Amino acid sequence: MDPVQVRLAAAVRAALSRTGETHAELAAIGVPELGLPDRLGGYGLGLGAEVVVDLELGRQLCPLPARRETRLALDLLPDDRGAADLAARAAKGETQLVTAGAYGTPALRLDERDRLTGDSGPLPADEAALAVVRALRPDGSAQWCTVVPDGPGVESVDHPLLGLPGRMLRFSGAPATPFTVPEQVLHTALDAGRVRQAAVLTGLAEAALAAARAHVNRRLQFGTPLVDRQSVAHRLARLVGEGDGWRLLVHEAAWRHDRGEDCRAVAALALAAAAEHALACSRLAIQLHGVRGMLAHATAATAYRHASAEAARLGAPRRLWREAGARLAAGGRPAPGLGE
């Protein structure tokens, strides 16, 4: 990371150590505006700066999925849909946005009268001012639209995930407003969303490994630290080395995205790798802690719950691996050095 990114990570750590509302604390140091373009009142620092923030949120076991949902929604919304006003409110920590059906096959249906039906799937627990949805029309075509979450025909249902707070929007003939997302804008937004998610998962993996390393260095077994056993040290060393590589991959994916390159294969690859790595690290942390790691308040258990929830939020790793492989085989090969 460059010196500015190092200072940014330190600022996020300081903000998260306070006792106020998390979104407001991050807004106080200008985090929401970092990657937003100038037209939305942001600083235009790009995805590279956002990845630094999301890595730190993962390391602090505070993934804040509502933050990434809001960014994705703002990337998809056209200017004439109030994107600038919503961005300004989000920058102050006053509101959040959500998306549904952005990745994979949409489960929602939009009829001829632009009425929306179906369930959104798991969403962050935070209240949202607007939902950006991709639904299927009767002819099978996909349509983007906006829906007011507290409007008619919409029910907000508590939907915890692995003990973590969450909710789901249930649409029953909710009035929707269709809009069009240009193909290039769509790919750019979805790729950025995947890279942000990969950054959070990489940070969660580092938090789990840090807890595991601290435990095995102080835990004595037959008078010697647990880390002196090769079966423990080698497994930790392998995951630490892999984590360094995946973190560099996330940074490089963000860098390529900011350069305007086609990052569809790289973004899928980074997210698939980060999801599997976070799950592997959190599982090992629980195993090495034993019963202590299974306690609800334990760092190992918290990291595992967050990693399990975030690893599936944008699609299963197996599907992402297949997508990345198909795109690379079709000619979307990254430049030499990436993933080698």
CSV table of C-alpha atoms in Angstrom, one decimal, residues 55-332:
chain,number,residue,atom,x,y,z
A,55,LEU,CA,-9.9,-4.9,4.1
A,56,GLU,CA,-9.8,-3.0,7.4
A,57,LEU,CA,-13.5,-3.5,8.1
A,58,GLY,CA,-12.9,-7.3,7.7
A,59,ARG,CA,-9.9,-7.2,10.0
A,60,GLN,CA,-11.9,-5.5,12.7
A,61,LEU,CA,-14.8,-8.1,12.3
A,62,CYS,CA,-17.1,-5.3,11.2
A,63,PRO,CA,-17.9,-6.1,7.5
A,64,LEU,CA,-20.8,-3.6,7.2
A,65,PRO,CA,-22.5,-5.2,4.2
A,66,ALA,CA,-24.9,-2.2,3.9
A,67,ARG,CA,-21.9,-0.1,2.9
A,68,ARG,CA,-21.1,-2.3,-0.1
A,69,GLU,CA,-24.8,-2.6,-1.0
A,70,THR,CA,-25.1,1.2,-1.1
A,71,ARG,CA,-22.0,1.6,-3.3
A,72,LEU,CA,-23.2,-1.0,-5.8
A,73,ALA,CA,-26.7,0.6,-5.9
A,74,LEU,CA,-25.1,4.1,-6.5
A,75,ASP,CA,-22.9,2.7,-9.3
A,76,LEU,CA,-26.0,1.2,-11.0
A,77,LEU,CA,-28.4,4.2,-10.6
A,78,PRO,CA,-28.5,6.8,-13.4
A,79,ASP,CA,-28.1,10.4,-12.5
A,80,ASP,CA,-31.7,11.2,-13.2
A,81,ARG,CA,-32.9,8.8,-10.5
A,82,GLY,CA,-31.6,11.0,-7.6
A,83,ALA,CA,-28.2,9.3,-7.4
A,84,ALA,CA,-26.4,12.5,-6.4
A,85,ASP,CA,-28.9,13.3,-3.6
A,86,LEU,CA,-28.8,9.7,-2.3
A,87,ALA,CA,-25.0,9.7,-2.4
A,88,ALA,CA,-24.9,12.9,-0.4
A,89,ARG,CA,-27.1,11.4,2.3
A,90,ALA,CA,-25.2,8.2,2.3
A,91,ALA,CA,-21.9,10.2,2.7
A,92,LYS,CA,-23.3,11.7,5.9
A,93,GLY,CA,-24.3,8.3,7.2
A,94,GLU,CA,-28.0,9.2,7.0
A,95,THR,CA,-29.2,6.5,4.6
A,96,GLN,CA,-28.4,3.2,3.0
A,97,LEU,CA,-29.5,1.5,-0.2
A,98,VAL,CA,-29.8,-2.2,-1.1
A,99,THR,CA,-29.8,-4.3,-4.2
A,100,ALA,CA,-31.6,-7.6,-5.2
A,101,GLY,CA,-30.9,-9.9,-8.1
A,102,ALA,CA,-27.8,-8.2,-9.2
A,103,TYR,CA,-25.8,-11.4,-9.4
A,104,GLY,CA,-27.0,-14.7,-10.8
A,105,THR,CA,-30.5,-15.5,-12.1
A,106,PRO,CA,-33.1,-13.0,-10.6
A,107,ALA,CA,-35.7,-14.6,-8.4
A,108,LEU,CA,-38.0,-11.6,-8.6
A,109,ARG,CA,-40.7,-11.1,-11.2
A,110,LEU,CA,-42.0,-7.9,-12.9
A,111,ASP,CA,-45.4,-8.0,-14.6
A,112,GLU,CA,-46.7,-5.9,-17.6
A,113,ARG,CA,-47.9,-3.2,-15.2
A,114,ASP,CA,-44.4,-2.9,-13.6
A,115,ARG,CA,-45.5,-4.6,-10.4
A,116,LEU,CA,-42.9,-6.6,-8.5
A,117,THR,CA,-43.4,-10.0,-6.8
A,118,GLY,CA,-41.0,-12.3,-4.9
A,119,ASP,CA,-38.5,-12.3,-2.2
A,120,SER,CA,-35.2,-10.3,-2.3
A,121,GLY,CA,-33.1,-12.9,-0.5
A,122,PRO,CA,-30.8,-12.0,2.5
A,123,LEU,CA,-30.1,-8.3,3.0
A,124,PRO,CA,-28.3,-6.2,5.6
A,125,ALA,CA,-30.3,-5.4,8.7
A,126,ASP,CA,-30.0,-1.6,8.1
A,127,GLU,CA,-33.0,0.3,6.9
A,128,ALA,CA,-32.7,1.4,3.3
A,129,ALA,CA,-34.2,4.3,1.5
A,130,LEU,CA,-34.3,2.6,-1.9
A,131,ALA,CA,-33.9,-0.9,-3.4
A,132,VAL,CA,-32.3,-1.3,-6.8
A,133,VAL,CA,-33.6,-4.6,-8.2
A,134,ARG,CA,-33.1,-6.8,-11.3
A,135,ALA,CA,-36.2,-8.8,-12.1
A,136,LEU,CA,-37.5,-11.0,-14.9
A,137,ARG,CA,-40.3,-9.9,-17.2
A,138,PRO,CA,-42.9,-12.3,-18.5
A,139,ASP,CA,-40.9,-12.7,-21.7
A,140,GLY,CA,-37.8,-13.8,-19.8
A,141,SER,CA,-35.8,-10.6,-20.2
A,142,ALA,CA,-34.1,-9.0,-17.3
A,143,GLN,CA,-35.2,-5.5,-16.2
A,144,TRP,CA,-33.6,-3.1,-13.7
A,145,CYS,CA,-36.0,-1.1,-11.5
A,146,THR,CA,-36.2,0.8,-8.3
A,147,VAL,CA,-38.6,0.2,-5.4
A,148,VAL,CA,-39.2,2.1,-2.2
A,149,PRO,CA,-38.7,-0.5,0.6
A,150,ASP,CA,-41.4,1.1,2.9
A,151,GLY,CA,-43.9,1.6,0.1
A,152,PRO,CA,-47.1,-0.3,-0.7
A,153,GLY,CA,-46.7,-4.0,-1.5
A,154,VAL,CA,-43.4,-4.3,0.3
A,155,GLU,CA,-42.9,-6.2,3.6
A,156,SER,CA,-39.7,-6.1,5.6
A,157,VAL,CA,-39.1,-9.5,7.3
A,158,ASP,CA,-36.4,-10.3,9.9
A,159,HIS,CA,-34.1,-12.8,8.3
A,160,PRO,CA,-31.1,-13.6,10.6
A,161,LEU,CA,-28.2,-15.4,8.9
A,162,LEU,CA,-26.0,-17.7,11.1
A,163,GLY,CA,-27.0,-15.7,14.2
A,164,LEU,CA,-26.1,-12.4,12.5
A,165,PRO,CA,-28.9,-9.7,12.1
A,166,GLY,CA,-30.4,-9.4,8.6
A,167,ARG,CA,-33.7,-8.9,6.9
A,168,MET,CA,-35.5,-9.7,3.6
A,169,LEU,CA,-37.9,-7.7,1.5
A,170,ARG,CA,-41.0,-9.5,0.4
A,171,PHE,CA,-42.7,-7.9,-2.7
A,172,SER,CA,-46.4,-8.6,-3.4
A,173,GLY,CA,-47.3,-6.4,-6.4
A,174,ALA,CA,-45.1,-3.5,-5.3
A,175,PRO,CA,-45.0,-0.6,-7.8
A,176,ALA,CA,-41.6,-0.4,-9.5
A,177,THR,CA,-39.9,2.1,-11.7
A,178,PRO,CA,-37.9,0.5,-14.5
A,179,PHE,CA,-34.6,2.0,-15.8
A,180,THR,CA,-31.8,1.0,-18.1
A,181,VAL,CA,-28.2,0.2,-17.2
A,182,PRO,CA,-25.8,0.4,-20.1
A,183,GLU,CA,-23.8,-2.8,-20.6
A,184,GLN,CA,-20.4,-1.2,-19.8
A,185,VAL,CA,-21.8,0.5,-16.6
A,186,LEU,CA,-23.3,-2.8,-15.5
A,187,HIS,CA,-20.1,-4.8,-15.8
A,188,THR,CA,-18.0,-2.1,-14.2
A,189,ALA,CA,-20.4,-1.9,-11.2
A,190,LEU,CA,-20.7,-5.6,-10.7
A,191,ASP,CA,-16.9,-6.2,-11.0
A,192,ALA,CA,-16.3,-3.5,-8.4
A,193,GLY,CA,-18.9,-5.0,-6.1
A,194,ARG,CA,-17.1,-8.4,-6.2
A,195,VAL,CA,-13.7,-6.8,-5.5
A,196,ARG,CA,-15.0,-5.0,-2.5
A,197,GLN,CA,-16.5,-8.2,-1.2
A,198,ALA,CA,-13.2,-10.0,-1.8
A,199,ALA,CA,-11.5,-7.3,0.2
A,200,VAL,CA,-13.8,-7.8,3.2
A,201,LEU,CA,-13.4,-11.6,3.1
A,202,THR,CA,-9.6,-11.3,2.9
A,203,GLY,CA,-9.7,-9.0,6.0
A,204,LEU,CA,-11.9,-11.6,7.8
A,205,ALA,CA,-9.4,-14.3,7.0
A,206,GLU,CA,-6.6,-12.2,8.5
A,207,ALA,CA,-8.6,-11.6,11.7
A,208,ALA,CA,-9.1,-15.3,12.1
A,209,LEU,CA,-5.5,-16.1,11.5
A,210,ALA,CA,-4.3,-13.4,13.9
A,211,ALA,CA,-6.5,-14.9,16.6
A,212,ALA,CA,-5.2,-18.4,15.8
A,213,ARG,CA,-1.6,-17.3,15.9
A,214,ALA,CA,-2.0,-15.5,19.2
A,215,HIS,CA,-3.7,-18.6,20.7
A,216,VAL,CA,-1.1,-21.2,19.6
A,217,ASN,CA,1.8,-19.0,20.8
A,218,ARG,CA,0.4,-18.8,24.3
A,219,ARG,CA,-1.3,-22.1,24.7
A,220,LEU,CA,0.9,-24.7,26.4
A,221,GLN,CA,0.7,-28.4,25.7
A,222,PHE,CA,2.9,-30.7,27.7
A,223,GLY,CA,5.0,-27.7,28.7
A,224,THR,CA,5.6,-26.2,25.2
A,225,PRO,CA,3.7,-23.8,23.1
A,226,LEU,CA,1.2,-25.4,20.7
A,227,VAL,CA,2.8,-23.6,17.8
A,228,ASP,CA,6.0,-25.8,18.3
A,229,ARG,CA,4.1,-28.7,16.8
A,230,GLN,CA,4.7,-28.9,13.1
A,231,SER,CA,1.2,-30.0,12.3
A,232,VAL,CA,0.0,-26.6,13.7
A,233,ALA,CA,2.8,-24.4,12.5
A,234,HIS,CA,2.8,-25.7,8.9
A,235,ARG,CA,-0.9,-25.3,8.5
A,236,LEU,CA,-0.8,-21.7,9.8
A,237,ALA,CA,2.2,-20.9,7.6
A,238,ARG,CA,0.5,-22.2,4.5
A,239,LEU,CA,-2.6,-20.1,5.1
A,240,VAL,CA,-0.5,-17.0,6.0
A,241,GLY,CA,1.4,-17.3,2.7
A,242,GLU,CA,-1.8,-17.9,0.7
A,243,GLY,CA,-3.4,-14.9,2.3
A,244,ASP,CA,-0.5,-12.6,1.3
A,245,GLY,CA,-1.0,-13.7,-2.3
A,246,TRP,CA,-4.8,-13.3,-2.3
A,247,ARG,CA,-4.5,-9.8,-0.7
A,248,LEU,CA,-2.1,-8.8,-3.5
A,249,LEU,CA,-4.6,-10.2,-6.0
A,250,VAL,CA,-7.4,-8.0,-4.5
A,251,HIS,CA,-5.2,-4.9,-4.7
A,252,GLU,CA,-4.2,-5.7,-8.3
A,253,ALA,CA,-7.8,-6.3,-9.3
A,254,ALA,CA,-8.8,-2.9,-7.9
A,255,TRP,CA,-5.8,-1.3,-9.7
A,256,ARG,CA,-6.8,-2.9,-13.0
A,257,HIS,CA,-10.4,-1.8,-12.5
A,258,ASP,CA,-9.4,1.8,-11.9
A,259,ARG,CA,-7.3,1.7,-15.1
A,260,GLY,CA,-10.5,0.9,-17.0
A,261,GLU,CA,-9.6,-2.7,-17.9
A,262,ASP,CA,-12.1,-5.6,-18.3
A,263,CYS,CA,-12.0,-7.2,-14.9
A,264,ARG,CA,-14.8,-9.7,-15.1
A,265,ALA,CA,-12.6,-12.7,-14.9
A,266,VAL,CA,-10.2,-11.2,-12.3
A,267,ALA,CA,-13.1,-10.0,-10.1
A,268,ALA,CA,-14.7,-13.5,-10.1
A,269,LEU,CA,-11.3,-15.1,-9.4
A,270,ALA,CA,-10.5,-12.8,-6.5
A,271,LEU,CA,-13.9,-13.3,-4.9
A,272,ALA,CA,-13.9,-17.1,-5.2
A,273,ALA,CA,-10.3,-17.3,-3.8
A,274,ALA,CA,-11.1,-14.8,-0.9
A,275,ALA,CA,-14.3,-16.7,0.0
A,276,GLU,CA,-12.6,-20.1,0.2
A,277,HIS,CA,-9.6,-18.6,2.0
A,278,ALA,CA,-11.7,-16.9,4.7
A,279,LEU,CA,-13.7,-20.1,5.3
A,280,ALA,CA,-10.5,-22.1,5.6
A,281,CYS,CA,-8.8,-19.6,8.0
A,282,SER,CA,-11.9,-19.3,10.3
A,283,ARG,CA,-12.4,-23.1,10.4
A,284,LEU,CA,-8.8,-23.6,11.4
A,285,ALA,CA,-9.0,-20.9,14.1
A,286,ILE,CA,-12.0,-22.6,15.7
A,287,GLN,CA,-10.3,-26.0,15.5
A,288,LEU,CA,-7.1,-24.7,17.1
A,289,HIS,CA,-9.0,-22.9,19.9
A,290,GLY,CA,-11.0,-26.1,20.7
A,291,VAL,CA,-14.1,-25.5,22.8
A,292,ARG,CA,-13.0,-21.9,23.5
A,293,GLY,CA,-13.3,-21.1,19.8
A,294,MET,CA,-17.0,-22.2,19.7
A,295,LEU,CA,-18.2,-19.7,22.3
A,296,ALA,CA,-20.5,-17.1,20.8
A,297,HIS,CA,-18.3,-14.2,21.8
A,298,ALA,CA,-15.0,-15.8,20.7
A,299,THR,CA,-13.1,-14.1,17.9
A,300,ALA,CA,-12.8,-17.4,16.1
A,301,ALA,CA,-16.5,-18.0,16.2
A,302,THR,CA,-17.3,-14.4,15.2
A,303,ALA,CA,-14.9,-14.6,12.2
A,304,TYR,CA,-16.5,-17.9,11.1
A,305,ARG,CA,-20.0,-16.5,11.2
A,306,HIS,CA,-19.1,-13.4,9.3
A,307,ALA,CA,-17.0,-15.4,6.8
A,308,SER,CA,-19.8,-17.9,6.2
A,309,ALA,CA,-22.4,-15.2,5.6
A,310,GLU,CA,-20.2,-13.0,3.4
A,311,ALA,CA,-18.8,-15.9,1.4
A,312,ALA,CA,-22.2,-16.7,0.0
A,313,ARG,CA,-23.6,-13.2,-0.4
A,314,LEU,CA,-22.6,-12.7,-4.0
A,315,GLY,CA,-22.6,-16.3,-5.2
A,316,ALA,CA,-21.1,-19.6,-4.2
A,317,PRO,CA,-17.3,-19.9,-4.7
A,318,ARG,CA,-17.8,-22.9,-6.9
A,319,ARG,CA,-19.9,-20.9,-9.4
A,320,LEU,CA,-17.4,-18.1,-9.3
A,321,TRP,CA,-14.5,-20.4,-10.1
A,322,ARG,CA,-16.4,-21.7,-13.1
A,323,GLU,CA,-17.2,-18.2,-14.3
A,324,ALA,CA,-13.6,-17.1,-14.0
A,325,GLY,CA,-12.3,-20.1,-15.7
A,326,ALA,CA,-14.8,-19.8,-18.6
A,327,ARG,CA,-13.9,-16.1,-19.1
A,328,LEU,CA,-10.2,-16.8,-19.0
A,329,ALA,CA,-10.6,-19.7,-21.4
A,330,ALA,CA,-12.6,-17.4,-23.8
A,331,GLY,CA,-9.7,-15.0,-24.1
A,332,GLY,CA,-10.0,-12.8,-21.1
